[in-house]
Coordinates of C-alpha atoms in Angstrom, one line a residue:
M746 CA 26.3 31.4 14.2
I747 CA 24.6 34.8 14.7
K748 CA 23.7 35.0 11.0
R749 CA 22.3 31.4 11.2
F750 CA 20.3 32.3 14.3
I751 CA 18.8 35.4 12.6
I752 CA 17.8 33.3 9.5
T753 CA 16.2 30.7 11.6
V754 CA 14.1 33.2 13.6
A755 CA 13.1 34.9 10.4
I756 CA 12.0 31.6 8.9
L757 CA 10.0 30.4 11.9
F758 CA 8.1 33.7 12.4
A759 CA 7.7 35.0 8.9
P760 CA 4.3 33.3 8.3
L761 CA 2.9 35.0 11.4
F762 CA 3.4 38.5 10.0
S763 CA 1.8 38.3 6.6
Q764 CA -1.3 36.6 5.3
D765 CA 0.3 36.6 1.9
L766 CA 2.8 34.1 3.2
Q767 CA 0.2 31.5 4.0
F768 CA -0.5 28.6 1.6
S769 CA -3.5 29.7 -0.5
A770 CA -5.9 27.0 -1.4
D771 CA -7.7 29.4 -3.8
S772 CA -4.5 30.1 -5.7
A773 CA -3.7 26.4 -5.9
Y774 CA -7.3 25.6 -7.0
Q775 CA -6.9 28.1 -9.9
S776 CA -3.8 26.3 -11.0
I777 CA -5.7 23.0 -11.0
E778 CA -8.4 24.6 -13.1
Q779 CA -5.8 25.8 -15.6
L780 CA -4.1 22.4 -15.8
S781 CA -7.2 20.1 -15.8
V782 CA -9.8 22.2 -17.5
T783 CA -8.1 24.8 -19.7
I784 CA -5.3 22.5 -20.8
G785 CA -6.9 19.2 -20.1
P786 CA -5.2 15.7 -20.4
R787 CA -1.4 15.9 -20.5
I788 CA 0.2 12.6 -21.4
M789 CA 3.9 12.4 -21.9
G790 CA 5.1 13.8 -25.3
S791 CA 1.8 15.5 -26.1
Q792 CA 1.3 19.1 -27.2
Q793 CA -0.8 19.6 -24.0
E794 CA 2.2 18.5 -21.9
Q795 CA 4.5 20.9 -23.8
R796 CA 1.9 23.7 -23.1
T797 CA 1.9 22.7 -19.5
L798 CA 5.7 22.8 -19.2
K799 CA 5.8 26.3 -20.6
W800 CA 3.0 27.5 -18.4
V801 CA 4.5 26.1 -15.2
K802 CA 7.9 27.5 -16.2
G803 CA 6.3 30.9 -16.7
K804 CA 4.7 30.7 -13.2
Y805 CA 8.0 30.0 -11.6
A806 CA 9.6 32.9 -13.5
S807 CA 6.9 35.3 -12.4
F808 CA 7.8 34.6 -8.8
G809 CA 11.3 35.9 -9.4
A810 CA 13.2 32.6 -9.6
D811 CA 16.9 33.1 -10.0
T812 CA 16.6 30.5 -12.8
A813 CA 13.6 29.0 -14.5
F814 CA 14.0 26.6 -17.4
I815 CA 12.7 23.4 -19.0
L816 CA 15.1 20.4 -18.7
P817 CA 14.1 18.4 -21.8
F818 CA 14.4 14.7 -22.6
T819 CA 13.6 13.1 -26.0
V820 CA 14.4 9.4 -25.1
A821 CA 12.7 7.6 -22.3
D822 CA 14.0 4.4 -20.8
R823 CA 10.8 2.5 -19.7
Y824 CA 11.9 -0.7 -18.0
G825 CA 14.5 -1.3 -20.7
E826 CA 12.3 -0.2 -23.5
K827 CA 13.4 2.9 -25.4
L828 CA 10.7 5.4 -26.1
I829 CA 11.1 8.4 -28.4
T830 CA 9.3 11.4 -27.0
N831 CA 9.3 15.2 -26.5
S832 CA 9.0 15.9 -22.8
G833 CA 10.8 17.4 -19.9
T834 CA 10.7 18.9 -16.4
A835 CA 9.9 22.5 -15.6
V836 CA 12.6 23.7 -13.1
S837 CA 13.0 26.8 -10.9
V838 CA 15.9 27.7 -8.6
F839 CA 15.6 30.1 -5.7
K840 CA 19.0 30.6 -4.2
G841 CA 19.5 30.5 -0.4
K842 CA 22.4 31.2 1.9
S843 CA 23.7 27.7 1.3
D844 CA 24.4 25.9 -1.9
S845 CA 22.8 22.7 -0.4
I846 CA 19.4 22.1 -2.1
I847 CA 16.0 21.0 -1.1
V848 CA 13.9 19.9 -4.0
V849 CA 10.1 20.1 -4.0
G850 CA 8.5 18.4 -7.0
G851 CA 5.5 16.7 -8.4
H852 CA 4.6 15.3 -11.9
L853 CA 2.5 17.3 -14.3
D854 CA 1.5 14.6 -16.8
S855 CA -1.9 12.8 -16.6
A856 CA -2.4 9.0 -16.9
G857 CA -4.3 8.9 -20.2
P858 CA -5.4 10.9 -23.2
E859 CA -8.9 11.2 -21.9
Y860 CA -8.1 11.7 -18.2
P861 CA -8.2 15.3 -17.0
G862 CA -5.9 14.4 -14.1
A863 CA -7.3 17.0 -11.7
N864 CA -6.2 15.2 -8.6
D865 CA -3.5 13.1 -10.3
N866 CA -1.6 15.2 -10.5
A867 CA -2.7 18.7 -11.2
S868 CA -3.3 19.0 -7.5
G869 CA 0.4 18.1 -6.7
T870 CA 1.7 20.4 -9.5
A871 CA -0.5 23.3 -8.1
T872 CA 0.8 22.6 -4.6
V873 CA 4.4 22.9 -5.8
I874 CA 3.6 26.1 -7.7
E875 CA 2.0 27.7 -4.6
L876 CA 4.9 26.6 -2.4
A877 CA 7.3 28.2 -4.9
R878 CA 5.3 31.5 -4.6
L879 CA 5.6 31.3 -0.8
W880 CA 9.3 30.5 -0.6
S881 CA 10.2 33.2 -3.2
Q882 CA 9.1 35.7 -0.6
R883 CA 10.6 34.1 2.5
P884 CA 14.2 34.1 3.8
H885 CA 15.6 30.6 3.4
Y886 CA 18.9 29.0 4.3
Y887 CA 18.8 26.3 1.7
T888 CA 18.6 26.8 -2.0
M889 CA 15.1 25.8 -3.0
V890 CA 14.4 24.0 -6.3
F891 CA 10.8 23.6 -7.4
C892 CA 10.1 21.3 -10.3
S893 CA 7.3 19.7 -12.2
F894 CA 8.2 16.4 -13.9
G895 CA 6.9 15.0 -17.1
G896 CA 6.4 11.3 -17.8
E897 CA 5.8 10.1 -14.3
E898 CA 2.8 8.0 -15.3
V899 CA 4.9 5.9 -17.8
G900 CA 7.6 5.0 -15.3
L901 CA 9.0 8.1 -13.4
I902 CA 10.8 9.2 -16.6
G903 CA 11.0 12.9 -15.8
S904 CA 12.4 12.5 -12.3
Q905 CA 14.9 9.8 -13.5
N906 CA 16.2 12.2 -16.2
F907 CA 16.3 15.0 -13.6
V908 CA 18.6 13.2 -11.2
K909 CA 20.7 12.2 -14.2
D910 CA 20.9 15.6 -16.0
F911 CA 20.5 18.3 -13.3
S912 CA 23.9 19.9 -13.0
Q913 CA 23.7 20.4 -9.2
I914 CA 22.1 17.0 -8.2
D915 CA 25.1 16.3 -5.9
K916 CA 24.1 19.2 -3.8
V917 CA 20.5 18.0 -3.1
V918 CA 20.1 17.0 0.5
L919 CA 16.3 16.3 0.5
M920 CA 13.5 15.8 -1.9
I921 CA 9.7 16.1 -1.1
S922 CA 7.2 14.8 -3.6
A923 CA 3.7 16.1 -3.9
D924 CA 1.5 13.6 -5.7
M925 CA -2.3 14.1 -5.3
G926 CA -3.5 16.3 -2.4
G927 CA -7.0 17.3 -3.6
T928 CA -9.3 14.9 -1.7
D929 CA -10.6 14.9 1.9
S930 CA -9.0 11.7 3.0
K931 CA -5.9 10.3 4.6
I932 CA -2.6 11.3 3.2
G933 CA -0.5 8.3 2.3
L934 CA 3.2 8.3 3.0
M935 CA 5.7 6.7 0.6
F936 CA 9.4 6.6 1.5
E937 CA 10.9 3.5 -0.1
T938 CA 11.8 1.5 -3.2
D939 CA 12.3 -2.3 -3.6
S940 CA 15.8 -1.9 -2.0
I941 CA 16.1 1.5 -0.4
V942 CA 14.3 3.1 2.6
A943 CA 14.4 6.8 3.5
P944 CA 16.0 7.8 6.8
K945 CA 13.8 7.1 9.9
W946 CA 14.2 10.8 11.0
L947 CA 12.5 12.0 7.8
V948 CA 9.5 9.7 8.4
K949 CA 9.3 10.6 12.1
D950 CA 9.4 14.3 11.3
A951 CA 6.6 14.0 8.8
F952 CA 4.3 12.4 11.5
K953 CA 5.5 15.0 14.0
V954 CA 4.5 17.9 11.7
D955 CA 1.2 16.2 11.0
S956 CA 0.5 16.0 14.7
E957 CA 1.7 19.6 15.4
T958 CA -0.7 21.0 12.7
N959 CA -3.6 19.0 14.2
Y960 CA -4.4 17.6 10.8
N961 CA -3.7 14.0 11.8
R962 CA -4.2 12.8 8.2
L963 CA -0.9 11.0 7.6
F964 CA -0.9 7.2 7.3
Y965 CA 1.2 4.4 5.9
D966 CA 0.1 1.4 3.8
T967 CA 2.1 -1.3 5.6
H968 CA 0.6 -4.3 3.9
F969 CA 0.2 -2.8 0.4
S970 CA 3.8 -1.6 0.6
T971 CA 5.0 -5.1 1.5
Q972 CA 3.4 -6.4 -1.7
N973 CA 4.1 -3.3 -3.8
Y974 CA 7.9 -3.2 -3.4
L975 CA 8.7 -6.8 -4.2
S976 CA 10.0 -5.6 -7.5
S977 CA 11.4 -2.3 -9.0
R978 CA 8.2 -2.0 -11.0
G979 CA 6.0 -1.4 -8.0
S980 CA 3.8 1.7 -8.1
G981 CA 5.2 4.8 -6.5
S982 CA 6.1 8.3 -7.3
D983 CA 9.0 10.6 -8.3
H984 CA 10.7 10.4 -4.8
M985 CA 11.9 7.0 -5.8
S986 CA 14.2 8.4 -8.5
F987 CA 15.9 10.4 -5.7
L988 CA 16.1 7.5 -3.3
N989 CA 17.8 5.4 -6.0
K990 CA 20.3 8.3 -6.3
G991 CA 21.1 8.1 -2.6
I992 CA 19.1 11.3 -1.7
P993 CA 16.7 11.3 1.3
A994 CA 13.2 11.6 -0.2
I995 CA 9.5 11.2 0.8
D996 CA 6.2 11.4 -1.0
F997 CA 2.7 12.4 0.1
T998 CA -0.3 11.0 -1.7
S999 CA -4.0 11.4 -0.7
N1000 CA -5.8 8.1 -0.4
V1001 CA -6.2 6.6 -3.9
N1002 CA -9.2 4.6 -2.8
D1003 CA -11.3 7.7 -2.3
S1004 CA -10.4 9.5 -5.6
P1005 CA -11.4 8.5 -9.2
I1006 CA -7.8 8.8 -10.4
H1007 CA -6.8 7.1 -13.7
T1008 CA -10.3 7.5 -15.0
Q1009 CA -12.3 10.1 -17.0
Q1010 CA -13.9 11.2 -13.7
D1011 CA -10.6 12.7 -12.3
K1012 CA -12.1 16.1 -12.7
I1013 CA -11.9 19.4 -10.8
D1014 CA -15.4 18.7 -9.5
F1015 CA -13.9 16.2 -7.1
I1016 CA -11.3 18.5 -5.7
D1017 CA -11.8 19.5 -2.1
K1018 CA -10.4 23.0 -1.6
D1019 CA -10.1 22.7 2.2
A1020 CA -8.3 19.4 1.9
L1021 CA -6.0 20.9 -0.7
G1022 CA -5.2 23.7 1.7
Q1023 CA -4.4 21.3 4.5
Y1024 CA -2.2 19.2 2.2
G1025 CA -0.1 22.2 1.0
N1026 CA 0.1 23.7 4.5
F1027 CA 1.4 20.4 5.9
I1028 CA 4.2 20.2 3.3
D1029 CA 5.0 23.9 3.9
H1030 CA 5.3 23.3 7.7
L1031 CA 7.7 20.4 7.0
L1032 CA 9.8 22.7 4.9
L1033 CA 9.8 25.3 7.7
R1034 CA 11.1 22.6 10.0
Y1035 CA 14.2 22.0 7.8
Q1036 CA 15.1 25.6 6.8
N1037 CA 17.3 26.0 9.9
G1038 CA 20.2 24.4 8.2
G1039 CA 19.9 21.0 9.9
L1040 CA 20.3 18.9 6.8
E1041 CA 23.8 19.8 5.8
H1042 CA 25.1 16.3 6.1
S1043 CA 22.0 14.2 5.7
K1044 CA 22.5 11.0 3.8
L1045 CA 20.6 7.7 3.5
S1046 CA 21.3 5.4 6.3
D1047 CA 21.9 1.6 6.1
E1048 CA 19.2 1.0 8.7
S1049 CA 16.3 -0.7 7.0
F1050 CA 13.0 -0.9 8.8
M1051 CA 9.3 -1.7 8.4
L1052 CA 6.8 0.9 9.7
W1053 CA 3.7 -0.5 11.3
Q1054 CA 0.9 1.6 12.7
L1055 CA -0.9 -0.1 15.6
A1056 CA -3.4 1.5 18.1
G1057 CA -2.3 5.0 17.1
L1058 CA 1.4 4.2 17.5
N1059 CA 4.1 4.2 14.9
I1060 CA 6.3 1.1 15.4
Y1061 CA 9.5 1.0 13.4
L1062 CA 10.5 -2.7 13.1
P1063 CA 14.2 -3.2 12.1
I1064 CA 14.6 -5.7 9.3
W1065 CA 17.1 -7.6 11.4
L1066 CA 14.5 -8.1 14.1
I1067 CA 12.0 -9.4 11.5
T1068 CA 14.7 -11.8 10.3
I1069 CA 15.2 -13.2 13.8
F1070 CA 11.4 -13.5 14.3
N1071 CA 11.1 -15.5 11.1
L1072 CA 14.0 -17.8 12.0
I1073 CA 12.5 -18.4 15.5
A1074 CA 9.1 -19.2 13.8
I1075 CA 10.9 -21.8 11.5
V1076 CA 12.6 -23.4 14.5
L1077 CA 9.3 -23.5 16.4
G1078 CA 7.6 -25.0 13.4
I1079 CA 10.1 -27.8 13.2
F1080 CA 9.9 -28.5 16.9
S1081 CA 6.0 -28.5 17.0
F1082 CA 6.1 -30.9 14.0
V1083 CA 8.3 -33.3 15.8
I1084 CA 6.2 -33.2 18.9
A1085 CA 2.9 -33.6 16.9
R1086 CA 4.4 -36.6 15.1
K1087 CA 5.5 -38.1 18.4
N1088 CA 2.0 -37.8 19.8
R1089 CA 0.2 -39.0 16.7
I1090 CA -2.5 -41.7 17.0
I1091 CA -1.2 -45.0 15.8
V1092 CA -3.8 -46.8 13.7
D1093 CA -3.5 -50.2 12.1
K1094 CA -3.2 -49.9 8.3
S1095 CA -6.4 -51.8 7.7
M1096 CA -8.3 -49.3 9.9
R1097 CA -6.8 -46.1 8.4
I1098 CA -9.2 -43.7 6.6
R1099 CA -7.8 -42.5 3.3
I1100 CA -7.8 -39.1 1.6
S1101 CA -9.0 -37.2 4.7
G1102 CA -7.0 -34.2 3.6
L1103 CA -8.6 -34.2 0.1
K1104 CA -12.1 -34.4 1.6
V1105 CA -11.3 -31.3 3.8
F1106 CA -10.0 -29.6 0.7
I1107 CA -13.2 -30.2 -1.2
I1108 CA -15.2 -28.7 1.6
F1109 CA -12.9 -25.7 1.5
I1110 CA -13.4 -25.3 -2.3
I1111 CA -17.2 -25.4 -1.8
I1112 CA -16.8 -22.5 0.7
L1113 CA -14.7 -20.5 -1.8
I1114 CA -17.3 -21.1 -4.5
F1115 CA -20.0 -19.8 -2.3
S1116 CA -17.9 -16.7 -1.5
Q1117 CA -18.2 -15.8 -5.2
L1118 CA -22.0 -16.5 -5.4
G1119 CA -22.8 -13.2 -3.7
E1120 CA -21.4 -11.3 -6.6
A1121 CA -23.2 -13.6 -9.1
F1122 CA -26.6 -12.9 -7.4
I1123 CA -25.9 -9.1 -7.4
Q1124 CA -25.2 -9.4 -11.2
M1125 CA -28.3 -11.5 -11.8
F1126 CA -30.8 -9.2 -10.0
K1127 CA -29.2 -5.7 -10.1
G1128 CA -27.4 -5.9 -13.4
Y1129 CA -24.0 -4.8 -12.0
R1130 CA -21.1 -6.5 -13.7
Y1131 CA -18.5 -5.4 -11.2
P1132 CA -20.1 -4.7 -7.7
W1133 CA -16.8 -5.2 -5.9
P1134 CA -14.8 -2.1 -7.0
V1135 CA -17.7 0.1 -5.8
H1136 CA -19.0 -0.4 -2.2
L1137 CA -16.2 -2.9 -1.4
D1138 CA -16.6 -3.0 2.4
T1139 CA -20.3 -3.8 2.1
Y1140 CA -19.6 -6.4 -0.6
I1141 CA -17.0 -8.1 1.7
I1142 CA -19.6 -8.3 4.5
Y1143 CA -22.1 -9.8 2.0
S1144 CA -19.5 -12.3 0.8
V1145 CA -18.8 -13.4 4.4
I1146 CA -22.5 -14.3 4.8
W1147 CA -22.1 -16.6 1.7
V1148 CA -18.9 -18.1 3.2
F1149 CA -20.9 -19.3 6.2
A1150 CA -23.5 -20.6 3.8
G1151 CA -20.8 -22.5 2.0
L1152 CA -19.5 -23.9 5.3
W1153 CA -23.0 -25.2 6.1
I1154 CA -23.3 -26.9 2.7
G1155 CA -19.8 -28.4 3.0
L1156 CA -20.5 -29.8 6.5
Q1157 CA -23.5 -31.7 5.0
L1158 CA -20.9 -33.9 3.3
T1159 CA -19.5 -35.0 6.7
R1160 CA -22.7 -36.9 7.3
K1161 CA -21.5 -39.5 4.8
W1162 CA -17.8 -39.0 4.7
K1163 CA -15.4 -40.4 7.3
F1164 CA -12.3 -38.6 8.3
S1165 CA -9.1 -39.6 10.1
P1166 CA -9.5 -38.8 13.8
D1167 CA -5.7 -38.1 14.2
P1168 CA -5.1 -34.3 14.5
Y1169 CA -1.5 -34.9 13.3
I1170 CA -2.7 -35.7 9.8
Y1171 CA -3.9 -32.1 9.5
S1172 CA -1.3 -30.3 11.6
K1173 CA 1.6 -31.7 9.5
R1174 CA 0.1 -30.3 6.3
A1175 CA -0.3 -26.9 7.9
L1176 CA 3.2 -26.8 9.3
I1177 CA 4.9 -28.1 6.1
V1178 CA 3.1 -25.6 3.9
L1179 CA 3.8 -22.7 6.3
F1180 CA 7.5 -23.8 6.5
I1181 CA 7.7 -23.8 2.7
F1182 CA 5.9 -20.4 2.5
T1183 CA 8.2 -18.8 5.1
V1184 CA 11.5 -20.1 3.8
G1185 CA 10.5 -19.3 0.2
S1186 CA 9.4 -15.8 1.2
L1187 CA 12.6 -15.2 3.0
I1188 CA 14.5 -15.7 -0.3
I1189 CA 12.3 -13.1 -1.9
S1190 CA 11.9 -10.6 1.0
T1191 CA 12.4 -10.7 4.7
R1192 CA 9.4 -8.4 5.1
L1193 CA 7.2 -10.7 3.0
A1194 CA 8.2 -13.7 5.1
L1195 CA 6.8 -12.0 8.2
Y1196 CA 3.3 -12.9 7.0
P1197 CA 3.5 -16.7 6.8
G1198 CA 6.2 -16.6 9.5
F1199 CA 3.6 -15.0 11.9
M1200 CA 1.1 -17.7 11.1
L1201 CA 3.7 -20.4 11.5
M1202 CA 4.7 -18.9 14.9
L1203 CA 1.1 -18.8 16.2
V1204 CA 0.1 -22.2 14.9
S1205 CA 3.3 -23.8 16.4
I1206 CA 2.7 -22.2 19.8
G1207 CA -1.0 -23.2 19.6
M1208 CA 0.0 -26.8 19.1
L1209 CA 2.5 -26.7 22.0
V1210 CA 0.6 -24.9 24.7
K1211 CA -1.4 -27.0 27.3
K1212 CA -4.3 -24.5 27.7
D1213 CA -7.1 -25.6 25.3
W1214 CA -8.6 -22.1 25.1
L1215 CA -5.3 -20.5 24.3
S1216 CA -4.5 -23.1 21.7
I1217 CA -7.8 -22.5 20.0
V1218 CA -7.5 -18.7 20.1
L1219 CA -3.9 -18.6 18.7
I1220 CA -4.7 -20.9 15.8
L1221 CA -8.0 -19.1 15.0
V1222 CA -6.3 -15.7 14.7
S1223 CA -3.1 -17.0 13.1
P1224 CA -4.0 -16.2 9.4
I1225 CA -4.8 -12.5 10.2
L1226 CA -1.7 -11.1 8.6
I1227 CA -2.1 -13.2 5.4
F1228 CA -5.7 -11.8 5.2
L1229 CA -4.3 -8.2 5.6
L1230 CA -1.7 -8.8 2.9
F1231 CA -4.3 -10.1 0.4
F1232 CA -7.0 -7.5 1.3
N1233 CA -4.5 -4.7 1.7
E1234 CA -5.1 -1.0 2.2
E1235 CA -5.3 -0.3 -1.5
F1236 CA -7.4 -3.4 -2.5
T1237 CA -10.3 -1.1 -3.6
F1238 CA -8.0 0.9 -5.9
M1239 CA -6.3 -2.2 -7.3
S1240 CA -9.7 -3.8 -8.0
R1241 CA -10.8 -0.7 -9.8
M1242 CA -7.7 -0.6 -11.9
L1243 CA -8.2 -4.2 -13.1
I1244 CA -11.4 -3.0 -14.7
N1245 CA -9.8 0.1 -16.2
T1246 CA -7.0 -1.9 -17.7
G1247 CA -9.3 -4.3 -19.6
F1248 CA -9.9 -7.0 -17.0
Q1249 CA -13.6 -7.2 -17.9
F1250 CA -16.1 -10.0 -17.9
D1251 CA -18.6 -9.4 -20.8
N1252 CA -19.7 -13.0 -21.0
I1253 CA -20.4 -16.0 -18.7
M1254 CA -17.2 -17.9 -19.8
K1255 CA -14.9 -15.1 -18.9
S1256 CA -16.6 -14.6 -15.6
F1257 CA -16.3 -18.4 -14.9
V1258 CA -12.6 -18.5 -15.8
A1259 CA -11.8 -15.4 -13.7
N1260 CA -13.6 -16.9 -10.7
A1261 CA -11.9 -20.2 -11.1
V1262 CA -8.5 -18.5 -11.1
L1263 CA -9.4 -16.5 -8.0
I1264 CA -10.6 -19.7 -6.2
A1265 CA -7.4 -21.4 -7.2
L1266 CA -5.3 -18.5 -5.8
L1267 CA -7.3 -18.3 -2.6
S1268 CA -7.1 -22.1 -2.1
G1269 CA -3.3 -22.0 -2.3
L1270 CA -2.9 -18.9 -0.2
F1271 CA -5.1 -20.1 2.6
L1272 CA -4.2 -23.8 2.4
P1273 CA -2.3 -23.7 5.8
M1274 CA -5.4 -22.1 7.4
L1275 CA -7.6 -24.9 6.1
N1276 CA -5.4 -27.5 7.7
A1277 CA -4.8 -25.6 10.9
Y1278 CA -8.6 -25.3 11.4
A1279 CA -9.1 -29.0 10.6
Y1280 CA -6.5 -29.7 13.3
L1281 CA -8.7 -27.8 15.8
A1282 CA -11.8 -29.7 14.7
F1283 CA -10.2 -33.1 15.3
K1284 CA -8.1 -32.1 18.4
Y1285 CA -10.9 -30.5 20.5
E1286 CA -14.3 -32.1 21.2
S1287 CA -15.8 -28.6 21.9
I1288 CA -15.0 -27.4 18.3
R1289 CA -16.3 -30.7 16.8
K1290 CA -19.6 -30.3 18.8
L1291 CA -19.9 -26.8 17.6
L1292 CA -19.5 -27.8 13.9
L1293 CA -22.1 -30.6 14.4
L1294 CA -24.5 -28.1 15.8
Y1295 CA -23.8 -25.7 12.9
R1296 CA -24.7 -28.3 10.3
K1297 CA -28.3 -28.7 11.6
P1298 CA -31.0 -27.8 9.1
V1299 CA -32.3 -25.0 11.3
V1300 CA -29.0 -23.1 10.7
A1301 CA -29.7 -23.0 6.9
I1302 CA -33.1 -21.3 7.6

């Protein structure tokens, strides 16, 4: 106990006594320059990657590592496809008082033969190298293993081989992944796969350290993660290989929307040295937190949760609670359907107005077409083929203006068209589609089902409450989660990657087909919203009067 106390005190106060034991952004920046400028692109199996492996191994050895070596692999299993290559992982071992191991790693390969990979991931590799320098000079209870993986960009190959071939993998109690830390933006947190979630204590500790260092840069892509981890092929980083092995692991990635990664522009010119220093210092402080020997029996827990950041709070929603919420939403949906059917307007067959739903749908398609016209006009007058991957927020505002223009055009059709006055006609479509979406999503993912389930819950309550204003508000805001899922936190990056992977429109026909596909997707995704809003229009006289006012010619002007 006395020895453990002395080690803990030494670890906590060592950084205060020597400037040399602080994370050096200058040193890390020099490593980025070596990797992205001197060596350049480093795709898996290339001579440049081999050169990088040897250089990184040499750096580890120069810090006095007990062991520094390259763990090679010549066969890569990429989603069932066998690839013959010549790659590996540069590994260094710094022994501690305990045989239990903390691994700190990041990938050293770049995403393409023409991509310098300064931020992705020379910055992460440089961070790991600098942390190895620090911890080679500090007392530490745990054995520290610093490693730089090859082949991450083609499917986490290096880290997968590491957890398979590293002789002491059973002694690893924690893995921290450094993947992109060179931009002055939020630091994204990743801690899951399609079936495994890191322990809650690890996620909470990361946020606590972020707060204690006063950086306050950590964030979590709730909605992108919901979509991303629907399959094992979702994008991620090397921490996932460790999670799949049953080892607590977490990754830190600077905001991909603000960095030109996976392009030829991923150069050292875009590296922010101050941000790099904060990134490395943050991970260093997290390591300091754990070097008191408190991870001796840490394992993955069976408790699965969904992290949601709201109003500055981190809310950890247990998956079982989301399941109950979805089931309640389904029951409420069935109940509100029964009540709506019971209260429907009985009209003689000869007086019924046909295809009211189809007419509403046509108006919706007009609105969607107009939402695309904003981009078309930018292309016509400015010559930009892809305005949306660049100033996306501004483009969305611009598109919203066109959406309201489309609504005005669509409402002109209502001057001639007749619609069924029975709100039930529209409410039943909204409830049935939401029911199908929620039940179907539950089969795929409980977390995914929360999005249609949330809308089903609000629409159902909105149809049941007696207060008109409350009903209108609930139904109007009900699609918000589906919007957030579609326009998720990494929508800008995903849009940019579509272009980089060849999704390009170099003629009118391709652009027409792409827009038609997008309109079809949006019309299906927001079909429940369409019918829920139609329900409001025919249920409440105030909404109907507002729409009639909106369709006046003066609004167009």
